[in-house]
Tab-separated table of C-alpha atoms and ligand atoms in Angstrom:
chain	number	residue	atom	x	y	z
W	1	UNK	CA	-51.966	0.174	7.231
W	2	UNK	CA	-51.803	2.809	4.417
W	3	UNK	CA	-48.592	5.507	4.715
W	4	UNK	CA	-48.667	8.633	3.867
W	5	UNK	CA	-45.707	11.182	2.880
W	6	UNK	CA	-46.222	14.835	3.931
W	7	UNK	CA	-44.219	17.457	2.623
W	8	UNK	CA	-44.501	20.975	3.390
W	9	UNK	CA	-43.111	24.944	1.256
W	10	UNK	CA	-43.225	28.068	2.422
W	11	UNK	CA	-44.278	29.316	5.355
W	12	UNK	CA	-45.359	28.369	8.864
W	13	UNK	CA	-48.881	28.609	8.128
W	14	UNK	CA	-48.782	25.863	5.727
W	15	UNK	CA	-46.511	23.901	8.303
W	16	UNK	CA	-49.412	24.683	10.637
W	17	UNK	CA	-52.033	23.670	8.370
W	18	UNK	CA	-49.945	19.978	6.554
W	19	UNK	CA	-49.295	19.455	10.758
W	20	UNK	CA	-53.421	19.624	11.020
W	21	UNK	CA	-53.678	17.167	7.941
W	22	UNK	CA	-51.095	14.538	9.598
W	23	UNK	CA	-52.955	14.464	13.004
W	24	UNK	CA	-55.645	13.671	10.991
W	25	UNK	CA	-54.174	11.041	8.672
W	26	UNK	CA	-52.886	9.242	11.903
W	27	UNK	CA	-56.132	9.230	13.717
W	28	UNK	CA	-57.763	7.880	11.385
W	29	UNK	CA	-54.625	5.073	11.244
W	30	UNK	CA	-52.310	6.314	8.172
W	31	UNK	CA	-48.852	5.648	9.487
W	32	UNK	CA	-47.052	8.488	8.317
W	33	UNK	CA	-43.136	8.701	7.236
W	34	UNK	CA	-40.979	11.150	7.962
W	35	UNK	CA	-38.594	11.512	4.854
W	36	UNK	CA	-38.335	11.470	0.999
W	37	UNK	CA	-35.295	9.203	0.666
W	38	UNK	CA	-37.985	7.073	-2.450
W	39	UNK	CA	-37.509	3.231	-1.949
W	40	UNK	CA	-40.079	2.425	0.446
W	41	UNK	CA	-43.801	1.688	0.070
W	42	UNK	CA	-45.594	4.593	0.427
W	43	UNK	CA	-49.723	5.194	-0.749
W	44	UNK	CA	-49.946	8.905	-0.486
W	45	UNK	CA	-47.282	11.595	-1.044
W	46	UNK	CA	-49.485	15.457	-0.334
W	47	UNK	CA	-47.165	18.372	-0.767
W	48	UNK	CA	-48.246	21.882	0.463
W	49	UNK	CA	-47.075	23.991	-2.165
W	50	UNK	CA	-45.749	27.645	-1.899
W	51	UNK	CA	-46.050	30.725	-4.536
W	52	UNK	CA	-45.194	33.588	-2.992
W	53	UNK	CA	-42.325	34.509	-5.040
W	54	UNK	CA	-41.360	32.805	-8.559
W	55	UNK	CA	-38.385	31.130	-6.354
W	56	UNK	CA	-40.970	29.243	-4.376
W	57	UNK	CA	-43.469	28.380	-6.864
W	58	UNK	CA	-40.084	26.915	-9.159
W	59	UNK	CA	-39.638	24.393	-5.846
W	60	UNK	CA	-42.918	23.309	-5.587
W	61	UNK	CA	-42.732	22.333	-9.118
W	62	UNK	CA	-39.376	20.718	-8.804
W	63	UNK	CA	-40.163	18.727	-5.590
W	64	UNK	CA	-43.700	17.520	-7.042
W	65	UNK	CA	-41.595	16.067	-9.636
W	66	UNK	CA	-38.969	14.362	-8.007
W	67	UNK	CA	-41.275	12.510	-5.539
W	68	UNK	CA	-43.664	11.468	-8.536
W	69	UNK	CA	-40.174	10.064	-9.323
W	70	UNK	CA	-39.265	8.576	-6.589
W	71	UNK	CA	-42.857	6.957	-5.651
W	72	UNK	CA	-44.606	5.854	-9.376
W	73	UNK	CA	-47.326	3.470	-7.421
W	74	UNK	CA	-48.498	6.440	-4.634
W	75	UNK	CA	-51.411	9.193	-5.373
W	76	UNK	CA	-49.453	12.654	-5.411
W	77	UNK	CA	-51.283	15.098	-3.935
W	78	UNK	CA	-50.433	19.054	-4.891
W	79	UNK	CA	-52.318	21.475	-2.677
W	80	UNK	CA	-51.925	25.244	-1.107
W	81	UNK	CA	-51.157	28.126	-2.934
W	82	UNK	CA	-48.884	27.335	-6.024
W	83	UNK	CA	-51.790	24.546	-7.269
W	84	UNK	CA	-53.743	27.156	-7.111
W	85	UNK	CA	-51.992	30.189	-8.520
W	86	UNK	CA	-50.774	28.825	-11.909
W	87	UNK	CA	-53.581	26.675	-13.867
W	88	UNK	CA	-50.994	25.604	-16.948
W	89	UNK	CA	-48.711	23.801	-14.001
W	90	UNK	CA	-51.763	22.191	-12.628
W	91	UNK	CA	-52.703	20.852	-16.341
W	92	UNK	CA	-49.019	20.043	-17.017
W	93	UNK	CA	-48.497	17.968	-14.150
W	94	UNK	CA	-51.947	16.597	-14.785
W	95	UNK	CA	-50.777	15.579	-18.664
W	96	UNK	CA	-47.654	13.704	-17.234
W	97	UNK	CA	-50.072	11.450	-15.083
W	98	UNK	CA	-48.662	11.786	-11.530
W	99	UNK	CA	-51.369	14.388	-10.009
W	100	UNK	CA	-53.917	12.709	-8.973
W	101	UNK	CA	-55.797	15.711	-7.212
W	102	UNK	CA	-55.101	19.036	-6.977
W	103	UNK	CA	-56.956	21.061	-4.742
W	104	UNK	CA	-56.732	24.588	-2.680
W	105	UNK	CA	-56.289	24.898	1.018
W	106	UNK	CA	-59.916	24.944	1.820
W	107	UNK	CA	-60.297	21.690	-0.862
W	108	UNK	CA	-58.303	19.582	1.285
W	109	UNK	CA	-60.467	18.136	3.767
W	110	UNK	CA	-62.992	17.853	0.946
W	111	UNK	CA	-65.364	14.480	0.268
W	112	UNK	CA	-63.811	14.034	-3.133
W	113	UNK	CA	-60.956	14.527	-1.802
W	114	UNK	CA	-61.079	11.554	0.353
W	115	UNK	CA	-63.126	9.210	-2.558
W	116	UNK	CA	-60.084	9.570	-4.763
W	117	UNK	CA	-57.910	8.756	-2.139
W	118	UNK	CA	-60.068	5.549	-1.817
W	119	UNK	CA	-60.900	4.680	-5.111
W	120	UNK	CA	-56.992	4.569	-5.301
W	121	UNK	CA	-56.183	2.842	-2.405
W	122	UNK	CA	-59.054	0.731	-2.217
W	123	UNK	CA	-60.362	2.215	1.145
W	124	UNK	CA	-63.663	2.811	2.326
W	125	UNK	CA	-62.858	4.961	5.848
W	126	UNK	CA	-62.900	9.151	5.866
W	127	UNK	CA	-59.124	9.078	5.975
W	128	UNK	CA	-59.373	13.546	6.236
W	129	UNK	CA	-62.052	13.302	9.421
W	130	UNK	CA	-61.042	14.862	12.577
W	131	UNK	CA	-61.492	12.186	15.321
W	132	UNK	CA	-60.098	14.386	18.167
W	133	UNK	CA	-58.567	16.913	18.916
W	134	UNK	CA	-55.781	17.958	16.210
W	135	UNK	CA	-52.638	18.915	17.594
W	136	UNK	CA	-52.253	15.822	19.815
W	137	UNK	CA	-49.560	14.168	16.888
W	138	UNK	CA	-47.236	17.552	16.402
W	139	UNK	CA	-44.198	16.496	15.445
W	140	UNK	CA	-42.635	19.973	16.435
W	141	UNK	CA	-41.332	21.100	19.597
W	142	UNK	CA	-42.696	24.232	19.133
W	143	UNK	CA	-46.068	23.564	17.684
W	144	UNK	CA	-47.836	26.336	15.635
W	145	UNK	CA	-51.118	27.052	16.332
W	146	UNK	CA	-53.534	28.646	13.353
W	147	UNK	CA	-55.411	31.458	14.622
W	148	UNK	CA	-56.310	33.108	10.997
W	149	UNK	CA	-56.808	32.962	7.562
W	150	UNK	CA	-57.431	35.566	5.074
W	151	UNK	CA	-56.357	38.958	3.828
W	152	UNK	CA	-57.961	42.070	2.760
W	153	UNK	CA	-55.092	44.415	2.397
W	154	UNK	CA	-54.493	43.835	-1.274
W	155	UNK	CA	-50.726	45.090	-0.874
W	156	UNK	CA	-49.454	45.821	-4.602
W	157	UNK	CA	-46.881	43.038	-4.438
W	158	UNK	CA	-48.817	40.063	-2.515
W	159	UNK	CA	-50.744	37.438	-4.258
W	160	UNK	CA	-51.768	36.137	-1.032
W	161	UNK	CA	-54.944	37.801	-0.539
W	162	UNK	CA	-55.893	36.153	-4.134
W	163	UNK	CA	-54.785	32.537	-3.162
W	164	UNK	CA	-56.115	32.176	-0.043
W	165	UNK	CA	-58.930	34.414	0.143
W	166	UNK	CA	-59.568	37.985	1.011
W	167	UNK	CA	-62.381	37.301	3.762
W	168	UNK	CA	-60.740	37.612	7.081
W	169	UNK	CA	-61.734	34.523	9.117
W	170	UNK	CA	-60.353	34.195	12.448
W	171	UNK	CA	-60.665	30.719	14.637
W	172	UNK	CA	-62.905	31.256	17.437
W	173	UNK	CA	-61.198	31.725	20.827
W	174	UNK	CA	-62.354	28.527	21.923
W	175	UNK	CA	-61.290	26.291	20.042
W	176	UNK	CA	-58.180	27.784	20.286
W	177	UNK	CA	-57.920	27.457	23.745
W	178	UNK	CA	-58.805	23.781	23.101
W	179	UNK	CA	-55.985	23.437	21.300
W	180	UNK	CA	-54.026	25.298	23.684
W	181	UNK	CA	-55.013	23.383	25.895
W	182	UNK	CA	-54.238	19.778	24.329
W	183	UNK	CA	-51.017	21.358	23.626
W	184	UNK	CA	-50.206	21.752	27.294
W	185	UNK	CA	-51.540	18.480	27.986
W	186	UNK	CA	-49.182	16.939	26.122
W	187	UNK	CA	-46.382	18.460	27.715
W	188	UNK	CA	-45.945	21.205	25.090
W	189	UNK	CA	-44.741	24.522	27.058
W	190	UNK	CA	-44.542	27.186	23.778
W	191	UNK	CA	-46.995	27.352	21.341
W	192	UNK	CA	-46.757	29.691	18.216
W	193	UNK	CA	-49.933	31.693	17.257
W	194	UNK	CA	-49.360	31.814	13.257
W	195	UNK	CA	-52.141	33.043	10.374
W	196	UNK	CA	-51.626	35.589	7.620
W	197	UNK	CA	-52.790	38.611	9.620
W	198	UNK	CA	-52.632	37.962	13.120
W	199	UNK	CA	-52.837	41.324	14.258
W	200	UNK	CA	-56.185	41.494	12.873
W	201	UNK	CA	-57.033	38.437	14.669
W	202	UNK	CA	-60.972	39.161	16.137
W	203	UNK	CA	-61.871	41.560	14.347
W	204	UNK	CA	-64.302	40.126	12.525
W	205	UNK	CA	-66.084	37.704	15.158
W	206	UNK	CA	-68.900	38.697	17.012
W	207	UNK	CA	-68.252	40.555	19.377
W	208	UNK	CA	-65.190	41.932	17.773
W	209	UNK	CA	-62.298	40.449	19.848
W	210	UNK	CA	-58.425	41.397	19.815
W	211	UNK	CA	-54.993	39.468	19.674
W	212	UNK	CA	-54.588	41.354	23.150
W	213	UNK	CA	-57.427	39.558	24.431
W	214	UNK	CA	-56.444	36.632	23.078
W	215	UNK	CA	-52.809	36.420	24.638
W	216	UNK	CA	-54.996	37.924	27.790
W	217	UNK	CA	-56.968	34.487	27.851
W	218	UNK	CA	-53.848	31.753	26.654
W	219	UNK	CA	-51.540	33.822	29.724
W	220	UNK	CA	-54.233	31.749	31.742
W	221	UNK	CA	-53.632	28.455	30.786
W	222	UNK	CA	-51.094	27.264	33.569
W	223	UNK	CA	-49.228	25.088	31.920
W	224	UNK	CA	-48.503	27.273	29.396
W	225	UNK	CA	-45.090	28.490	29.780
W	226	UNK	CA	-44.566	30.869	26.358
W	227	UNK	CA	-46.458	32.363	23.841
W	228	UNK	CA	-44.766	33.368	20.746
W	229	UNK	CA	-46.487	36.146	18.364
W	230	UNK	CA	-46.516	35.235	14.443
W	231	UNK	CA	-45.787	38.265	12.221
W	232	UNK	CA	-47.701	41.249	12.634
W	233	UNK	CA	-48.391	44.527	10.357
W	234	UNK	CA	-47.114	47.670	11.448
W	235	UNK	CA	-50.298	48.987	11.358
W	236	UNK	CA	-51.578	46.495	13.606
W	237	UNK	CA	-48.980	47.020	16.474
W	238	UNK	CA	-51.388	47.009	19.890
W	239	UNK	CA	-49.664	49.204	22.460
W	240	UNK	CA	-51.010	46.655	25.371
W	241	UNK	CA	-49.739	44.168	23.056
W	242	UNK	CA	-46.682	44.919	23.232
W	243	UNK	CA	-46.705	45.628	26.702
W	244	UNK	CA	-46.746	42.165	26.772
W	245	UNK	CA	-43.848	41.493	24.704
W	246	UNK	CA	-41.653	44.413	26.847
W	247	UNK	CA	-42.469	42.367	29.902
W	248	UNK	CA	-41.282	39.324	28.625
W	249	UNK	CA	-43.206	36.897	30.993
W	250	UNK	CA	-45.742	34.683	29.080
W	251	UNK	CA	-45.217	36.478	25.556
W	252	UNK	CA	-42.114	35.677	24.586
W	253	UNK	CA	-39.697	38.800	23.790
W	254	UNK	CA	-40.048	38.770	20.440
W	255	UNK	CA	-41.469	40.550	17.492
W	256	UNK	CA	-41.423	40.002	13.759
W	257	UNK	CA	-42.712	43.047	11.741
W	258	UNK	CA	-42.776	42.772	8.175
W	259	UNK	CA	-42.011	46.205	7.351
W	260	UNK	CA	-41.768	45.563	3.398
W	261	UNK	CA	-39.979	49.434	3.340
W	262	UNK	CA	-39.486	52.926	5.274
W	263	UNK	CA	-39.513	55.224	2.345
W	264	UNK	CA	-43.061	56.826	1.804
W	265	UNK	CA	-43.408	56.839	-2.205
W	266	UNK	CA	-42.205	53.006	-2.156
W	267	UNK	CA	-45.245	52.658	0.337
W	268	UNK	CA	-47.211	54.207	-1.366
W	269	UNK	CA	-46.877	52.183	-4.377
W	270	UNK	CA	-46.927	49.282	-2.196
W	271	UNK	CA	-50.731	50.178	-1.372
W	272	UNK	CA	-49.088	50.558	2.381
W	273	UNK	CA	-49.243	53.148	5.377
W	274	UNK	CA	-46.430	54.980	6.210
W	275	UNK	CA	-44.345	53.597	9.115
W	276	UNK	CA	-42.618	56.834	10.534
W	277	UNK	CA	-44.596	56.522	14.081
W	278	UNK	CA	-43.906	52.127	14.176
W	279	UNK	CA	-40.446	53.403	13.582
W	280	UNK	CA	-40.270	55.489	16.722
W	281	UNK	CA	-42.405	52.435	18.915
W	282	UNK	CA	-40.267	50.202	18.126
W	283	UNK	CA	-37.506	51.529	18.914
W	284	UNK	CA	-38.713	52.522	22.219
W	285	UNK	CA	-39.433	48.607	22.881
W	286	UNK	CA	-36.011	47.841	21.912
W	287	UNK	CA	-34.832	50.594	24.504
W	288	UNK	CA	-37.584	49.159	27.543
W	289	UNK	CA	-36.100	45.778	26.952
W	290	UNK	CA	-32.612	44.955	25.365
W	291	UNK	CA	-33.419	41.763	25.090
W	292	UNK	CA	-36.470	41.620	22.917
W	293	UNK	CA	-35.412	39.940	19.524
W	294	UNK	CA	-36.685	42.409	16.502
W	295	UNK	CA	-37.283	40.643	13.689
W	296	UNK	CA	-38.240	42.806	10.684
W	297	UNK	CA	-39.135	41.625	6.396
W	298	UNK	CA	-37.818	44.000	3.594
W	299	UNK	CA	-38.637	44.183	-0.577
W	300	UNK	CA	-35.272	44.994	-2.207
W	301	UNK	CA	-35.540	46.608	-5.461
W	302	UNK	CA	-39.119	47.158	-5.118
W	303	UNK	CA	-40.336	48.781	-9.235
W	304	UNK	CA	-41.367	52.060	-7.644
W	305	UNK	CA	-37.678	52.323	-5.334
W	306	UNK	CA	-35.088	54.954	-6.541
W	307	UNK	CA	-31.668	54.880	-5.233
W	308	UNK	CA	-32.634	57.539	-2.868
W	309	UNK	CA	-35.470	55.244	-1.941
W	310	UNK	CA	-33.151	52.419	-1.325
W	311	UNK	CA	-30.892	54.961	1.237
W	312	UNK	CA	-33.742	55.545	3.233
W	313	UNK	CA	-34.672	52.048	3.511
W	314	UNK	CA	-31.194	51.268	4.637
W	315	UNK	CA	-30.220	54.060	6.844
W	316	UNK	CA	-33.497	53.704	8.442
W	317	UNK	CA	-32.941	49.676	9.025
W	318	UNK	CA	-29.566	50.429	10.377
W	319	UNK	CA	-30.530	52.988	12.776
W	320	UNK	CA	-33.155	50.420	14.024
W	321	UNK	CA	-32.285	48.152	16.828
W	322	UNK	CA	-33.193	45.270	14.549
W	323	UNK	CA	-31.815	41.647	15.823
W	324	UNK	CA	-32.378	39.938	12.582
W	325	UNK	CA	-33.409	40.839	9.082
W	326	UNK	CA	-35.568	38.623	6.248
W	327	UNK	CA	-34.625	40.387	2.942
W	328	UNK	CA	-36.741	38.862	-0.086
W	329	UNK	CA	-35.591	40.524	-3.116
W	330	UNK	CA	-38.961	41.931	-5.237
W	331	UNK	CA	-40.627	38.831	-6.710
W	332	UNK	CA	-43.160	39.940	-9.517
W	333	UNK	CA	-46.367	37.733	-9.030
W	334	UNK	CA	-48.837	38.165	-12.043
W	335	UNK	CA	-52.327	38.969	-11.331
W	336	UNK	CA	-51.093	41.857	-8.784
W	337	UNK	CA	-50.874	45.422	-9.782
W	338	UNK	CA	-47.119	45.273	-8.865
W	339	UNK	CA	-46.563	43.069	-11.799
W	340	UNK	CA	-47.349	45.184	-14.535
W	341	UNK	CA	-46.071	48.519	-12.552
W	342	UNK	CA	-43.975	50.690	-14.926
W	343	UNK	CA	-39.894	51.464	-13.557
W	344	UNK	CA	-39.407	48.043	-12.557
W	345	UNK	CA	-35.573	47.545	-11.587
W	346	UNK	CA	-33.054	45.339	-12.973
W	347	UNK	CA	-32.490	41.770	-11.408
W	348	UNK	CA	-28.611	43.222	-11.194
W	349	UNK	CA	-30.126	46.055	-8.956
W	350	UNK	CA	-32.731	43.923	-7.073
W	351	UNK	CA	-30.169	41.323	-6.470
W	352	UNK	CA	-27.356	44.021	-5.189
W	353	UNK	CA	-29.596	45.978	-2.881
W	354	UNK	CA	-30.606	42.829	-0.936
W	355	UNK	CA	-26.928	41.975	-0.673
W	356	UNK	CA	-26.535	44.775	0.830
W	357	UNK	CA	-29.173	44.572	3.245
W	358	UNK	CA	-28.555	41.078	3.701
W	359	UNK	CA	-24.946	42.444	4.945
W	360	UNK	CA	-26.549	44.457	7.513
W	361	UNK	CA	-29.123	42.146	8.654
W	362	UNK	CA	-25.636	39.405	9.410
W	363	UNK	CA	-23.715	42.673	11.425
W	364	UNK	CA	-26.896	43.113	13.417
W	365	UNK	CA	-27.904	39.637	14.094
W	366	UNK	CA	-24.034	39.039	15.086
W	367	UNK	CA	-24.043	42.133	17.465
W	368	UNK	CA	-27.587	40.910	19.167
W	369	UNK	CA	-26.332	37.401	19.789
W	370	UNK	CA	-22.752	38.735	21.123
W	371	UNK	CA	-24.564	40.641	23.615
W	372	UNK	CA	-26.519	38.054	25.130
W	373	UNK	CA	-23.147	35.592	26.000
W	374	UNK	CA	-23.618	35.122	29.242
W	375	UNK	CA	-27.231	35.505	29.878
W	376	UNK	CA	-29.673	32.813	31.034
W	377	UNK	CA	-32.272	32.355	29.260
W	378	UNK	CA	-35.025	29.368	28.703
W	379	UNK	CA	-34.905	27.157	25.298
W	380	UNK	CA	-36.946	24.309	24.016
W	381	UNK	CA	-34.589	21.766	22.091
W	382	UNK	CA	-35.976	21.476	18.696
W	383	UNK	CA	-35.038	17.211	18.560
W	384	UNK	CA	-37.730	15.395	20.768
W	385	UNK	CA	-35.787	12.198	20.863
W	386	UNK	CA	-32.820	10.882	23.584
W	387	UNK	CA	-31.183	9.615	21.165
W	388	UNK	CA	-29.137	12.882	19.588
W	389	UNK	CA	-26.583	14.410	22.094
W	390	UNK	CA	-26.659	17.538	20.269
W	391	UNK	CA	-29.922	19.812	18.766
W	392	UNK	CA	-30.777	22.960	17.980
W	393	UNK	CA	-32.602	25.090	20.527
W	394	UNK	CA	-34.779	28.349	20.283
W	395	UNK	CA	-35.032	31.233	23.729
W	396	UNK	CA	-37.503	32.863	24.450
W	397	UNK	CA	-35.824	35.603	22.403
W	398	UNK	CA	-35.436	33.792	19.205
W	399	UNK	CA	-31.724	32.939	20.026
W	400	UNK	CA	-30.913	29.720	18.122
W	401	UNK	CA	-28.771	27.686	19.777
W	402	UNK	CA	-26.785	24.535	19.503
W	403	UNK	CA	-27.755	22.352	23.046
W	404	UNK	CA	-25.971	19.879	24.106
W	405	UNK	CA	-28.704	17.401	25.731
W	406	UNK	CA	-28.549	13.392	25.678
W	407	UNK	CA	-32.591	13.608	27.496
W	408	UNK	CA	-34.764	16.015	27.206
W	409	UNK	CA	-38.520	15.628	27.142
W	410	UNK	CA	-40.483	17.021	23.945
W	411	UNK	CA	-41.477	20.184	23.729
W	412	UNK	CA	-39.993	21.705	27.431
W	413	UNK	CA	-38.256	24.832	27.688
W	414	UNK	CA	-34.374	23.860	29.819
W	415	UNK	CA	-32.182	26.869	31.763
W	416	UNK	CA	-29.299	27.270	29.840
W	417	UNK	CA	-26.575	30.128	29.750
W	418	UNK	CA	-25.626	31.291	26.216
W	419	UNK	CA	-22.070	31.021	24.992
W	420	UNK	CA	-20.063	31.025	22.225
W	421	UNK	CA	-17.791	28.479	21.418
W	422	UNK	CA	-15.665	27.307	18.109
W	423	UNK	CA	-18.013	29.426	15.970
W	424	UNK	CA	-21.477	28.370	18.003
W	425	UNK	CA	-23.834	30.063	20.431
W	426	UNK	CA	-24.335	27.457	22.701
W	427	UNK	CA	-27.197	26.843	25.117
W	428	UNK	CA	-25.335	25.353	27.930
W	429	UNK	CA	-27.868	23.919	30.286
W	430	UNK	CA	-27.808	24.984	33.956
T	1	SF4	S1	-51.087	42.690	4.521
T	1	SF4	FE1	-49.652	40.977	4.232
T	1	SF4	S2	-50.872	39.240	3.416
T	1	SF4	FE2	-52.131	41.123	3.242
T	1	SF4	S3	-51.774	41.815	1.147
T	1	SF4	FE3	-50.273	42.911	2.461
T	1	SF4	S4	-48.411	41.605	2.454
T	1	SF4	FE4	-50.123	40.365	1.629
């Protein structure tokens, strides 16, 4: 049996899309490992690489390296967006003899693909063939489910639309309830819809669908005990949608808006709408339900962002009923307008203002999870096994949790109250 070494960067669509690959692999009888210790056999190593910011692209580089290292006798694979974004890593790793393939996203299930895979391994099967359905071997508790692909925003900072393509292409509601489906089958209870641009999800099949219409047909599965919304625009924000959200039942309680900024000119230069109106809605979610986790994204130190800029951003953040904050300090990416944008600000000033907002983001988070001590809520353990007394856990509200469980069964949501003890929200199960 040939093994097979997965690694995954950046975000959860790329967990999403390496999770597809390993199904695959193991249908088609690749036994798959689950670390990157070195030492053992292994005859493929693939590695879904990340390039959003300079940060990311720098680890995909560095862990390519180390597990060429670490396995000399297995075909390293480099694919996703960093193999694609910077040709001169490509060649360099292909001087130094350890890349064996590179290819996109949409080259990975490729024919050559799986002949080089052969010719090295001496194989003749389709080891990248979908033999059923894909989600059956999900590792995760919570498994993600891909929905989209594709942007054509063209924000002035994000390379994204450039690496993986600025066609919208949403999966057709079938075969997502398929995989919905399977899912529940196999005793998963939350699934994660995840894609670049969710909140564009339908609009360009035929007919035009929504992501209300979508949560409107997964709400019927019964087995399906949560749905749990990806990121989605601000200018995407579906008032019936987040009806669903406010009431809490089959959507979970939770949004994650990646704002980028409040102040207009910043927006402007971001190639963004304004966000004065998103502002108002989502604060009047916050107010309908207490509850509702808020998760928002911010640019610190943005080129275009004055210190008056920067007050906005904050004063508007902290008058928000946000419950967590992701701060990414500006990241120039060539090949975007951003990069070459004149004014850009110091890495002292980029690196200050996201301290500060980082600050806030930690007071807010720390408020939101003191005022749900006491509450009952419904988390699924993130450790499938009965082996480890204690795991993480996730509510329905994004609460992360410490749960104490010797058994639990893979992928169910368990009745806990939250409390806090010795420095730890804990999920104590009821
Ligand atoms: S909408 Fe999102 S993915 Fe599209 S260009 Fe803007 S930041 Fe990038």
């Amino acid at each position: 049996m040939k093994r097979a070494l997965l690694l995954t960067l950046g975000c959860k669509l790329n967990q999403a899309e390496t999770a597809q690959l390993a199904a695959r692999l193991a249908q088609n009888g690749v036994e798959l490992i689950g670390t990157s210790d070195g030492g053992e056999k292994v005859d493929l190593v693939f590695i879904n690489t990340c390039a959003v910011t300079a940060r990311a692209e720098a680890k995909s580089r560095h862990l390519l390296a180390k597990v060429a290292r670490q396995y000399p006798e297995a075909v390293v694979i480099a694919a996703g967006c960093a193999s694609k974004y910077n040709p001169t890593i490509k060649l360099n790793w292909l001087n130094i003899q350890f890349l064996n393939a590179v290819g996109g996203i949409d080259n990975w299930l490729n024919s050559d693909l799986n002949k080089q895979f052969n010719d090295l391994i001496g194989s003749d099967k389709n080891h990248f063939e979908q033999v059923s359905y894909k989600s059956t071997s999900y590792h995760r508790a919570r498994p993600l489910v891909k929905i989209q692909d594709g942007c054509d925003h063209f924000c002035s900072f994000c390379i994204i639309p450039h690496l993986r393509g600025s066609t919208m292409r949403s999966q057709p509601i079938d075969e997502i309830l398929t995989e919905a489906r399977c899912l529940t089958d196999n005793g998963f209870e939350e699934i994660n819809l995840t894609g670049v641009r969710i909140g564009a999800w339908g609009k360009d099949l035929t007919p035009r669908q929504t992501l209300f219409d979508l949560c409107q047909a997964l709400i019927k599965i019964p087995q399906l005990r949560r749905i749990r919304l990806g990121s989605i625009e601000p200018w995407e924000l579906d008032a019936r949608l987040l009806e669903l959200t406010v009431e809490g039942d089959k959507v979970a309680p939770h949004l994650h808006i990646p704002l980028q900024h409040t102040s207009a000119p910043v927006l402007k230069a971001m190639h963004r709408p304004v966000v004065e109106d998103e502002l108002i809605l989502l604060k009047s979610i916050r107010k309908r339900n207490p509850n509702l986790a808020l998760g928002i994204d911010v640019i610190a130190g943005f080129p275009a962002e004055t210190e008056a800029d920067f007050e906005r951003l904050f004063n508007d953040l902290k008058n928000l009923p946000i419950t967590y904050l992701h701060v990414f300090g500006f990241s120039a990416r060539r090949g975007t307008p951003a990069y070459t944008q004149v004014n850009q600000n110091s890495a002292r000033i980029i690196k200050e203002r996201a301290r500060k907002l980082r600050e806030l983001g930690a007071a807010k988070r720390a408020m939101f999870y003191n005022s749900q001590i006491g509450r009952t809520v419904w988390a699924v353990p993130d450790s499938a096994t009965a082996s480890r007394a204690w795991t993480t856990a996730v509510s329905e509200n994004y609460l992360k949790l410490k749960m104490h469980c010797s058994k639990t069964l893979k992928g169910r949501a368990l009745k806990c109250e939250v409390s806090y003890e010795n420095g730890n929200y804990i999920g104590v199960i009821k």
